[in-house]
Coordinates of N, CA and C and ligand atoms in Angstrom, one line a residue:
X209 N 1.2 -2.0 -13.1 CA 1.9 -2.9 -13.9 C 3.4 -2.5 -14.1
X210 N 3.6 -1.2 -14.0 CA 5.0 -0.8 -14.3 C 5.8 -0.7 -13.1
X211 N 7.1 -0.5 -13.3 CA 8.0 -0.4 -12.1 C 7.7 1.0 -11.5
X212 N 7.4 0.9 -10.2 CA 7.0 2.2 -9.5 C 8.2 3.0 -9.2
X213 N 8.2 4.3 -9.5 CA 9.3 5.1 -9.2 C 8.9 6.1 -8.1
X214 N 7.7 6.0 -7.6 CA 7.1 6.9 -6.6 C 7.1 6.3 -5.3
X215 N 6.8 7.1 -4.3 CA 6.7 6.6 -2.9 C 5.4 5.8 -2.8
X216 N 5.3 4.9 -1.8 CA 4.0 4.3 -1.6 C 3.0 5.4 -1.0
X217 N 1.8 5.5 -1.6 CA 0.8 6.4 -1.1 C 0.4 6.1 0.3
X218 N 0.2 4.8 0.5 CA -0.3 4.3 1.8 C 0.6 3.2 2.4
X219 N 1.2 3.5 3.5 CA 2.1 2.6 4.2 C 1.4 2.1 5.5
X220 N 1.3 0.8 5.7 CA 0.7 0.3 7.0 C 1.8 -0.4 7.7
X221 N 1.8 -0.2 9.1 CA 2.9 -0.8 9.9 C 2.4 -1.6 11.0
X222 N 3.0 -2.8 11.1 CA 2.8 -3.7 12.3 C 4.0 -3.4 13.2
X223 N 3.7 -2.7 14.3 CA 4.8 -2.2 15.1 C 5.2 -3.2 16.2
X224 N 6.0 -4.2 15.8 CA 6.3 -5.3 16.7 C 7.7 -5.2 17.3
X225 N 7.8 -5.8 18.5 CA 9.1 -5.9 19.2 C 9.3 -5.0 20.4
X226 N 8.3 -4.3 20.8 CA 8.4 -3.5 22.0 C 8.8 -4.3 23.3
X227 N 8.1 -5.4 23.4 CA 8.3 -6.3 24.6 C 9.8 -6.8 24.6
X228 N 10.3 -7.3 23.5 CA 11.6 -7.9 23.4 C 12.7 -6.8 23.7
X229 N 12.4 -5.6 23.1 CA 13.3 -4.5 23.3 C 13.5 -4.2 24.8
X230 N 12.4 -4.2 25.5 CA 12.4 -3.9 27.0 C 13.1 -5.1 27.7
X231 N 12.7 -6.3 27.3 CA 13.3 -7.5 28.0 C 14.8 -7.5 27.8
X232 N 15.3 -7.2 26.7 CA 16.8 -7.1 26.4 C 17.5 -6.2 27.4
X233 N 16.7 -5.2 27.9 CA 17.3 -4.2 28.8 C 16.9 -4.5 30.3
X234 N 16.3 -5.7 30.5 CA 15.8 -6.0 31.8 C 14.8 -5.0 32.3
X235 N 14.0 -4.5 31.5 CA 13.0 -3.5 31.9 C 11.6 -4.1 31.7
X236 N 10.6 -3.5 32.4 CA 9.2 -4.0 32.1 C 8.8 -3.7 30.7
X237 N 7.9 -4.6 30.2 CA 7.4 -4.5 28.8 C 6.9 -3.1 28.5
X238 N 6.2 -2.5 29.5 CA 5.6 -1.2 29.2 C 6.7 -0.1 28.8
X239 N 7.9 -0.3 29.3 CA 9.0 0.7 28.9 C 9.2 0.6 27.4
X240 N 9.1 -0.6 26.9 CA 9.2 -0.8 25.4 C 8.1 -0.2 24.7
X241 N 6.9 -0.2 25.2 CA 5.8 0.5 24.6 C 5.9 2.0 24.6
X242 N 6.5 2.5 25.7 CA 6.7 3.9 25.8 C 7.8 4.4 24.7
X243 N 8.8 3.5 24.6 CA 9.8 3.8 23.6 C 9.2 3.7 22.2
X244 N 8.3 2.8 22.0 CA 7.6 2.6 20.7 C 6.7 3.9 20.4
X245 N 6.1 4.5 21.4 CA 5.3 5.6 21.2 C 6.1 6.8 20.6
X246 N 7.4 6.9 21.1 CA 8.3 8.0 20.6 C 8.5 7.8 19.1
X247 N 8.7 6.5 18.7 CA 8.9 6.2 17.3 C 7.7 6.6 16.5
X248 N 6.5 6.3 17.0 CA 5.3 6.7 16.3 C 5.3 8.1 15.9
X249 N 5.7 9.0 16.8 CA 5.7 10.4 16.6 C 6.8 10.7 15.5
X250 N 7.9 10.1 15.6 CA 9.0 10.3 14.6 C 8.6 9.9 13.2
X251 N 7.9 8.7 13.1 CA 7.6 8.2 11.8 C 6.4 9.0 11.2
X252 N 5.5 9.4 12.0 CA 4.4 10.3 11.4 C 5.0 11.6 10.9
X253 N 6.0 12.1 11.6 CA 6.6 13.4 11.2 C 7.4 13.2 9.9
X254 N 7.9 12.0 9.7 CA 8.7 11.7 8.5 C 7.9 11.6 7.2
X255 N 6.6 11.4 7.4 CA 5.7 11.0 6.2 C 5.7 12.1 5.1
X256 N 5.5 13.4 5.5 CA 5.4 14.4 4.4 C 6.7 14.4 3.5
X257 N 7.9 14.4 4.2 CA 9.1 14.4 3.4 C 9.3 13.2 2.5
X258 N 8.6 12.1 2.8 CA 8.8 10.9 2.0 C 7.6 10.7 1.0
X259 N 6.7 11.7 1.0 CA 5.5 11.7 0.1 C 4.6 10.5 0.5
X260 N 4.6 10.1 1.7 CA 3.7 9.1 2.2 C 2.4 9.9 2.7
X261 N 1.3 9.7 2.0 CA 0.1 10.5 2.4 C -0.7 9.8 3.4
X262 N -0.7 8.4 3.4 CA -1.5 7.7 4.3 C -0.6 6.7 5.1
X263 N -0.8 6.8 6.5 CA 0.0 5.9 7.3 C -1.0 5.2 8.3
X264 N -1.0 3.9 8.3 CA -1.9 3.2 9.2 C -1.0 2.3 10.1
X265 N -1.2 2.5 11.4 CA -0.4 1.8 12.4 C -1.3 0.8 13.3
X266 N -0.7 -0.3 13.6 CA -1.4 -1.3 14.4 C -1.0 -1.1 15.8
X267 N -1.9 -0.5 16.6 CA -1.6 -0.2 18.0 C -2.1 -1.2 19.0
X268 N -3.2 -1.8 18.7 CA -3.8 -2.8 19.6 C -4.7 -3.7 18.9
X269 N -4.4 -5.0 19.0 CA -5.3 -6.0 18.2 C -6.4 -6.6 19.1
X270 N -7.3 -7.2 18.4 CA -8.4 -7.8 19.1 C -7.9 -9.0 20.0
X271 N -6.7 -9.5 19.7 CA -6.1 -10.5 20.4 C -5.3 -10.0 21.6
X272 N -4.9 -8.7 21.6 CA -4.0 -8.2 22.6 C -4.7 -8.1 24.0
X273 N -6.0 -8.3 24.1 CA -6.7 -8.4 25.4 C -6.2 -9.6 26.2
X274 N -5.6 -10.6 25.5 CA -5.1 -11.8 26.2 C -3.8 -11.5 27.0
X275 N -3.2 -10.3 26.9 CA -2.0 -10.0 27.7 C -2.4 -9.7 29.1
X276 N -1.4 -9.6 30.0 CA -1.7 -9.4 31.4 C -2.5 -8.1 31.6
X277 N -3.3 -8.1 32.7 CA -4.1 -6.9 33.0 C -3.2 -5.7 33.1
X278 N -2.0 -5.8 33.7 CA -1.1 -4.7 33.9 C -0.7 -4.2 32.5
X279 N -0.3 -5.1 31.6 CA 0.1 -4.6 30.3 C -1.0 -3.9 29.5
X280 N -2.2 -4.5 29.5 CA -3.4 -3.9 28.8 C -3.7 -2.5 29.4
X281 N -3.8 -2.5 30.7 CA -4.1 -1.2 31.4 C -3.0 -0.1 31.1
X282 N -1.8 -0.6 31.1 CA -0.7 0.3 30.8 C -0.7 0.8 29.4
X283 N -1.1 0.0 28.4 CA -1.2 0.4 27.0 C -2.3 1.4 26.8
X284 N -3.5 1.1 27.5 CA -4.6 2.0 27.4 C -4.2 3.4 27.9
X285 N -3.5 3.4 29.1 CA -3.1 4.7 29.7 C -2.1 5.4 28.7
X286 N -1.2 4.6 28.1 CA -0.3 5.2 27.1 C -1.0 5.8 25.9
X287 N -2.0 5.1 25.4 CA -2.8 5.7 24.3 C -3.4 7.0 24.7
X288 N -4.0 7.0 25.9 CA -4.7 8.3 26.3 C -3.6 9.4 26.5
X289 N -2.5 9.1 27.0 CA -1.4 10.1 27.2 C -1.0 10.6 25.8
X290 N -0.8 9.7 24.9 CA -0.3 10.1 23.6 C -1.4 11.0 22.9
X291 N -2.6 10.6 23.0 CA -3.7 11.4 22.3 C -3.7 12.8 23.0
X292 N -3.6 12.9 24.3 CA -3.7 14.1 25.0 C -2.5 15.0 24.7
X293 N -1.3 14.4 24.7 CA -0.1 15.2 24.5 C 0.2 15.6 23.0
X294 N -0.3 14.7 22.1 CA 0.0 15.0 20.7 C -1.1 15.7 19.9
X295 N -2.2 15.8 20.5 CA -3.4 16.4 19.7 C -3.0 17.7 19.0
X296 N -2.5 18.6 19.8 CA -2.2 20.0 19.2 C -1.1 19.9 18.1
X297 N -0.1 19.1 18.4 CA 1.0 18.9 17.5 C 0.5 18.3 16.2
X298 N -0.4 17.3 16.3 CA -0.9 16.6 15.1 C -1.7 17.6 14.3
X299 N -2.5 18.4 15.0 CA -3.4 19.4 14.3 C -2.5 20.4 13.6
X300 N -1.4 20.9 14.3 CA -0.6 21.9 13.7 C 0.2 21.4 12.5
X301 N 0.5 20.1 12.5 CA 1.3 19.5 11.5 C 0.5 19.0 10.3
X302 N -0.7 19.3 10.3 CA -1.6 18.9 9.1 C -2.0 17.4 9.0
X303 N -1.9 16.8 10.2 CA -2.2 15.4 10.2 C -3.7 15.1 10.5
X304 N -4.4 14.4 9.7 CA -5.8 14.0 10.0 C -5.7 12.6 10.6
X305 N -6.3 12.5 11.8 CA -6.3 11.3 12.5 C -7.6 10.5 12.4
X306 N -7.5 9.2 12.2 CA -8.7 8.4 12.2 C -8.4 7.1 13.0
X307 N -9.4 6.5 13.5 CA -9.3 5.2 14.2 C -10.1 4.1 13.5
X308 N -9.5 2.9 13.5 CA -10.3 1.8 13.0 C -10.3 0.7 14.1
X309 N -11.3 -0.1 14.0 CA -11.4 -1.2 15.0 C -12.7 -1.1 15.7
X310 N -12.9 -2.0 16.6 CA -14.2 -2.0 17.4 C -14.1 -1.2 18.7
X311 N -14.8 -0.1 18.7 CA -14.7 0.8 19.8 C -15.5 0.4 21.0
X312 N -16.4 -0.6 20.8 CA -17.4 -0.9 21.9 C -16.7 -1.5 23.2
X313 N -15.5 -2.1 23.0 CA -14.9 -2.7 24.2 C -13.9 -1.7 24.8
X314 N -13.7 -0.5 24.3 CA -12.7 0.4 24.8 C -13.4 1.3 25.9
X315 N -12.5 1.8 26.8 CA -13.1 2.7 27.8 C -13.7 3.9 27.2
X316 N -14.9 4.4 27.8 CA -15.5 5.6 27.2 C -14.6 6.8 27.2
X317 N -13.8 7.0 28.2 CA -12.9 8.2 28.2 C -12.0 8.1 27.0
X318 N -11.4 7.0 26.7 CA -10.5 6.8 25.5 C -11.3 7.0 24.2
X319 N -12.5 6.5 24.2 CA -13.3 6.6 22.9 C -13.7 8.1 22.7
X320 N -14.0 8.8 23.8 CA -14.2 10.3 23.7 C -13.0 11.0 23.1
X321 N -11.8 10.7 23.6 CA -10.6 11.3 23.1 C -10.4 11.0 21.6
X322 N -10.7 9.8 21.2 CA -10.6 9.4 19.8 C -11.5 10.2 19.0
X323 N -12.8 10.2 19.4 CA -13.8 11.0 18.7 C -13.4 12.5 18.5
X324 N -12.9 13.0 19.6 CA -12.6 14.5 19.6 C -11.4 14.7 18.7
X325 N -10.4 13.8 18.7 CA -9.2 14.0 17.8 C -9.6 13.9 16.4
X326 N -10.5 13.0 16.1 CA -11.0 12.8 14.7 C -11.7 14.1 14.2
X327 N -12.5 14.7 15.1 CA -13.2 15.9 14.8 C -12.2 17.1 14.7
X328 N -11.3 17.2 15.6 CA -10.4 18.3 15.7 C -9.5 18.4 14.4
X329 N -9.1 17.2 13.9 CA -8.2 17.2 12.8 C -8.9 16.9 11.4
X330 N -10.2 17.0 11.4 CA -11.0 16.6 10.2 C -10.7 17.4 9.0
X331 N -10.2 18.6 9.2 CA -9.9 19.5 8.0 C -8.5 19.3 7.5
X332 N -7.7 18.6 8.2 CA -6.3 18.4 7.8 C -6.2 17.4 6.6
X333 N -5.1 17.6 5.8 CA -5.0 16.8 4.6 C -3.6 16.5 4.2
X334 N -2.6 16.9 5.0 CA -1.2 16.6 4.6 C -0.9 15.2 4.8
X335 N -1.2 14.6 5.9 CA -0.9 13.2 6.2 C -2.2 12.6 6.9
X336 N -2.6 11.4 6.4 CA -3.8 10.8 7.0 C -3.3 9.6 7.9
X337 N -3.3 9.8 9.2 CA -2.9 8.8 10.1 C -4.1 8.0 10.6
X338 N -4.0 6.7 10.4 CA -5.1 5.8 10.9 C -4.5 4.9 12.0
X339 N -5.1 4.9 13.2 CA -4.6 4.1 14.3 C -5.6 2.9 14.4
X340 N -5.1 1.7 14.3 CA -5.9 0.5 14.5 C -5.9 0.2 16.0
X341 N -7.0 0.3 16.6 CA -7.1 0.1 18.1 C -8.3 -0.8 18.4
X342 N -8.0 -1.9 19.0 CA -8.9 -3.0 19.1 C -9.4 -3.4 17.7
X343 N -8.4 -3.6 16.9 CA -8.6 -4.0 15.5 C -8.2 -5.4 15.2
X344 N -9.0 -6.1 14.4 CA -8.7 -7.4 13.9 C -9.3 -7.4 12.5
X345 N -8.6 -7.9 11.5 CA -9.1 -8.0 10.2 C -10.3 -8.9 10.0
X346 N -10.3 -10.0 10.7 CA -11.5 -10.9 10.6 C -12.7 -10.2 11.3
X347 N -12.4 -9.6 12.4 CA -13.5 -8.9 13.2 C -14.1 -7.8 12.3
X348 N -13.2 -7.1 11.6 CA -13.7 -6.0 10.8 C -14.6 -6.5 9.6
X349 N -14.2 -7.6 9.0 CA -15.0 -8.2 7.9 C -16.3 -8.7 8.5
X350 N -16.3 -9.3 9.6 CA -17.5 -9.8 10.2 C -18.4 -8.7 10.6
X351 N -17.9 -7.6 11.1 CA -18.7 -6.4 11.5 C -19.3 -5.8 10.2
X352 N -18.5 -5.8 9.1 CA -19.0 -5.2 7.9 C -20.1 -6.1 7.3
X353 N -20.0 -7.4 7.4 CA -21.0 -8.3 6.9 C -22.3 -8.1 7.7
X354 N -22.2 -7.9 9.0 CA -23.3 -7.7 9.9 C -24.1 -6.4 9.4
X355 N -23.3 -5.3 9.2 CA -23.9 -4.0 8.8 C -24.6 -4.2 7.4
X356 N -23.9 -4.9 6.6 CA -24.5 -5.1 5.2 C -25.8 -6.0 5.3
X357 N -25.8 -7.0 6.2 CA -27.0 -7.8 6.3 C -28.2 -7.0 6.8
X358 N -27.9 -6.0 7.7 CA -29.0 -5.2 8.2 C -29.5 -4.3 7.1
X359 N -28.6 -3.8 6.2 CA -29.1 -3.0 5.1 C -29.9 -3.8 4.1
X360 N -29.6 -5.1 3.9 CA -30.4 -5.9 3.1 C -31.8 -6.1 3.7
X361 N -31.7 -6.4 5.0 CA -33.0 -6.6 5.8 C -33.9 -5.4 5.7
X362 N -33.3 -4.2 5.8 CA -34.1 -3.0 5.7 C -34.5 -2.6 4.3
X363 N -34.1 -3.4 3.3 CA -34.4 -3.1 1.9 C -33.6 -2.0 1.3
X364 N -32.5 -1.6 2.0 CA -31.6 -0.5 1.5 C -30.6 -1.1 0.5
X365 N -30.4 -2.4 0.5 CA -29.3 -2.9 -0.3 C -29.8 -4.2 -1.0
X366 N -29.6 -4.2 -2.3 CA -30.0 -5.4 -3.1 C -28.8 -6.4 -3.1
X367 N -29.0 -7.6 -2.6 CA -27.9 -8.6 -2.5 C -27.2 -8.8 -3.8
X368 N -27.9 -8.5 -4.9 CA -27.2 -8.7 -6.3 C -26.2 -7.6 -6.5
X369 N -26.2 -6.5 -5.7 CA -25.2 -5.5 -5.9 C -24.0 -5.7 -5.1
X370 N -23.9 -6.8 -4.3 CA -22.8 -7.0 -3.4 C -21.6 -7.6 -4.3
X371 N -20.5 -6.9 -4.3 CA -19.4 -7.4 -5.0 C -18.1 -6.8 -4.4
X372 N -16.9 -7.1 -5.0 CA -15.7 -6.6 -4.3 C -15.5 -5.1 -4.4
X373 N -16.4 -4.4 -5.1 CA -16.3 -3.0 -5.0 C -17.3 -2.4 -4.0
X374 N -18.4 -3.0 -3.8 CA -19.4 -2.5 -2.9 C -19.1 -3.0 -1.4
X375 N -18.6 -4.2 -1.3 CA -18.4 -4.7 0.1 C -17.5 -3.8 0.9
X376 N -16.3 -3.4 0.3 CA -15.4 -2.6 1.2 C -16.0 -1.3 1.7
X377 N -17.1 -0.8 1.1 CA -17.8 0.4 1.6 C -18.2 0.1 3.1
X378 N -18.4 -1.1 3.5 CA -18.8 -1.4 4.8 C -17.7 -1.7 5.8
X379 N -16.4 -1.6 5.3 CA -15.3 -1.8 6.2 C -14.9 -0.5 6.9
X380 N -14.2 -0.7 8.0 CA -13.8 0.5 8.8 C -13.0 1.5 7.9
X381 N -12.3 0.9 7.0 CA -11.3 1.7 6.1 C -12.0 2.3 4.9
X382 N -13.3 2.4 4.9 CA -14.0 2.7 3.6 C -13.6 4.0 2.9
X383 N -13.0 4.9 3.7 CA -12.6 6.2 3.1 C -11.1 6.2 2.7
X384 N -10.4 5.1 3.0 CA -9.0 5.0 2.8 C -8.6 4.2 1.5
X385 N -7.5 4.6 0.8 CA -7.1 3.7 -0.3 C -6.4 2.5 0.3
X386 N -6.3 1.4 -0.5 CA -5.6 0.2 0.0 C -4.2 0.5 0.3
X387 N -3.6 -0.2 1.2 CA -2.1 0.0 1.5 C -1.3 -0.5 0.3
X388 N -0.2 0.3 0.0 CA 0.7 -0.2 -1.1 C 1.8 -1.0 -0.5
X389 N 2.2 -0.7 0.8 CA 3.3 -1.3 1.4 C 2.9 -1.6 2.9
X390 N 3.1 -2.8 3.3 CA 2.9 -3.2 4.7 C 4.3 -3.6 5.3
X391 N 4.7 -2.9 6.4 CA 5.9 -3.1 7.0 C 5.7 -3.8 8.4
X392 N 6.4 -4.9 8.7 CA 6.4 -5.5 10.0 C 7.8 -5.5 10.6
X393 N 7.9 -4.9 11.8 CA 9.3 -4.9 12.4 C 9.4 -6.1 13.3
X394 N 10.6 -6.4 13.7 CA 11.0 -7.4 14.7 C 11.3 -8.8 14.2
X395 N 11.3 -8.9 12.9 CA 11.8 -10.2 12.3 C 10.7 -11.2 12.1
X396 N 9.5 -10.9 12.6 CA 8.4 -11.9 12.5 C 7.7 -11.7 11.1
X397 N 7.5 -12.8 10.4 CA 7.0 -12.7 9.0 C 5.5 -13.2 9.0
X398 N 4.7 -12.5 9.7 CA 3.2 -12.9 9.8 C 2.4 -11.6 9.6
X399 N 1.2 -11.8 9.1 CA 0.3 -10.7 8.9 C -0.5 -10.4 10.2
X400 N -0.7 -11.4 11.0 CA -1.4 -11.2 12.3 C -2.7 -10.5 12.2
X401 N -3.6 -10.8 11.2 CA -4.9 -10.3 11.2 C -5.0 -8.8 10.9
X402 N -4.0 -8.3 10.2 CA -4.0 -6.8 10.0 C -4.4 -6.6 8.5
X403 N -5.4 -5.7 8.4 CA -5.9 -5.3 7.0 C -6.0 -6.4 6.0
X404 N -6.7 -7.5 6.4 CA -6.7 -8.7 5.5 C -7.3 -8.4 4.2
X405 N -8.4 -7.8 4.1 CA -9.0 -7.5 2.8 C -8.2 -6.5 2.0
X406 N -7.8 -5.4 2.7 CA -7.2 -4.3 2.1 C -5.8 -4.5 1.5
X407 N -5.1 -5.6 2.1 CA -3.7 -5.8 1.7 C -3.5 -6.8 0.5
X408 N -4.6 -7.1 -0.1 CA -4.6 -8.2 -1.2 C -3.4 -8.0 -2.1
X409 N -3.1 -6.7 -2.5 CA -2.1 -6.5 -3.5 C -0.9 -5.7 -2.9
X410 N -0.8 -5.6 -1.6 CA 0.2 -4.8 -1.0 C 1.6 -5.5 -1.1
X411 N 2.6 -4.8 -1.1 CA 4.0 -5.3 -1.0 C 4.3 -5.4 0.5
X412 N 5.1 -6.4 0.9 CA 5.4 -6.6 2.3 C 6.9 -6.4 2.5
X413 N 7.2 -5.9 3.6 CA 8.6 -5.7 4.1 C 8.7 -6.2 5.5
X414 N 9.4 -7.3 5.8 CA 9.6 -7.8 7.1 C 11.0 -7.3 7.6
X415 N 11.1 -6.5 8.5 CA 12.3 -5.9 9.0 C 12.8 -6.4 10.3
X416 N 14.1 -6.7 10.4 CA 14.5 -7.3 11.7 C 14.5 -6.4 12.9
X417 N 14.7 -5.1 12.6 CA 14.7 -4.1 13.7 C 13.5 -4.1 14.6
X418 N 13.7 -4.0 15.9 CA 12.6 -4.0 16.8 C 11.9 -2.6 16.7
X419 N 10.6 -2.5 16.9 CA 9.9 -1.2 16.7 C 10.6 0.0 17.4
X420 N 11.0 -0.1 18.7 CA 11.6 1.1 19.4 C 12.9 1.5 18.7
X421 N 13.5 0.7 17.9 CA 14.7 1.1 17.2 C 14.5 1.5 15.7
X422 N 13.2 1.5 15.3 CA 12.9 1.8 13.9 C 12.9 3.3 13.7
X423 N 14.1 3.8 13.2 CA 14.2 5.2 13.1 C 13.6 5.8 11.8
X424 N 13.6 7.1 11.7 CA 13.1 7.6 10.4 C 14.0 7.3 9.3
X425 N 15.3 7.1 9.6 CA 16.3 6.7 8.5 C 15.9 5.4 7.9
X426 N 15.6 4.4 8.8 CA 15.3 3.1 8.4 C 14.0 3.2 7.6
X427 N 13.0 4.0 8.1 CA 11.8 4.1 7.4 C 12.0 4.6 6.0
X428 N 12.9 5.7 5.8 CA 13.1 6.2 4.5 C 13.8 5.2 3.6
X429 N 14.6 4.3 4.1 CA 15.3 3.3 3.3 C 14.2 2.3 2.8
X430 N 13.3 1.9 3.7 CA 12.3 0.9 3.3 C 11.3 1.5 2.3
X431 N 11.0 2.7 2.5 CA 10.1 3.4 1.6 C 10.8 3.6 0.2
X432 N 12.1 3.9 0.3 CA 12.8 4.0 -1.0 C 12.9 2.7 -1.8
X433 N 13.0 1.6 -1.0 CA 13.1 0.3 -1.7 C 11.8 0.0 -2.5
X434 N 10.7 0.5 -2.0 CA 9.4 0.2 -2.6 C 9.4 0.8 -4.0
X435 N 10.1 1.9 -4.3 CA 10.2 2.5 -5.6 C 10.8 1.6 -6.6
X436 N 11.6 0.6 -6.2 CA 12.3 -0.3 -7.2 C 11.5 -1.5 -7.4
X437 N 10.4 -1.7 -6.8 CA 9.6 -2.9 -6.9 C 8.7 -2.8 -8.1
X438 N 8.4 -4.0 -8.7 CA 7.5 -4.0 -9.9 C 6.2 -4.5 -9.4
X439 N 5.1 -3.8 -9.6 CA 3.8 -4.2 -9.1 C 3.0 -4.6 -10.3
X440 N 2.5 -5.8 -10.3 CA 1.7 -6.3 -11.5 C 0.2 -6.4 -11.3
X441 N -0.2 -6.4 -10.0 CA -1.6 -6.5 -9.7 C -2.3 -7.7 -10.4
X442 N -1.6 -8.8 -10.5 CA -2.1 -10.0 -11.1 C -1.9 -10.1 -12.6
X443 N -1.5 -9.1 -13.2 CA -1.3 -9.1 -14.7 C 0.1 -9.6 -15.1
X444 N 0.3 -9.8 -16.4 CA 1.6 -10.3 -16.9 C 2.3 -9.1 -17.5
X445 N 3.5 -8.9 -17.2 CA 4.3 -7.8 -17.7 C 4.6 -8.1 -19.2
X446 N 4.3 -7.1 -20.0 CA 4.6 -7.3 -21.5 C 6.1 -7.4 -21.8
Ligands
FPP184 C1 3.8 -5.1 19.7 O1 5.0 -5.4 20.3 C2 3.3 -3.8 20.0 C3 2.1 -3.6 20.6 C4 1.1 -4.6 20.9 C5 1.7 -2.2 21.0 C6 2.0 -1.2 20.0 C7 1.9 0.1 20.7 C8 2.8 1.1 20.6 C9 4.0 1.1 19.6 C10 2.7 2.2 21.6 C11 2.4 3.5 21.0 C12 1.2 3.6 20.1 C13 0.5 4.7 19.9 C14 -0.5 4.8 18.9 C15 0.8 5.8 20.7 P1 5.0 -6.6 21.4 O2 4.6 -6.1 22.7 O3 4.2 -7.7 20.8 O4 6.6 -7.0 21.3 P2 7.1 -8.4 21.5 O5 6.7 -9.3 20.4 O6 8.6 -8.2 21.5 O7 6.6 -9.0 22.8

């Protein structure tokens, strides 16, 4: 309810604009995604200095399969390369990595790498990086409802106990706090199916900068602005 003077504990980012960044340079879209991956590294590394404990990034949505086969395959290759190249660095930098989204449609080799990185970094606690991969907010809620229905069917859950505190235990994000700040780059002012349940009280920042140009300085500026915002969580300020 008060004016926040602290950093957002959890920042979630919709990293948009890689394609346009590449098109503006007459380069293939994948070049933009590669440039975007470099920013991911930079922004993760900026988190401890800005007291951002949780960072969640939207890497691939359930809708992104509709892109060309070349782009989808290129993105999957890029994710594998990033996980392979960055694993040791993330471990050494105190980053705990998690993935959210539906893994069933992802290649088994990629899923293995995701599982291994989660295990490898499980004891880290400096920054909690969550990568949303084949993630959609509606899909996540639907999968949660399915798991919950099974628990009811098995007699493990009393339907009377389902409420807004028990339901999120079935979401992919069940171990994470809700995001305080959601940033979308590239000038688009849409949520695009990202963390629908979790962002109910988040602050939003829509930034014109394309993701490959989103530097750690811009990140620091946006995080700093959050401190000046008044958060009421539905209440009236006295
Ligand atoms: C949106 O830009 C971006 C994506 C769909 C992919 C995000 C992926 C990265 C930033 C690559 C690195 C990620 C990790 C985790 C290593 P867009 O392609 O929709 O851009 P456009 O709107 O300009 O076409």
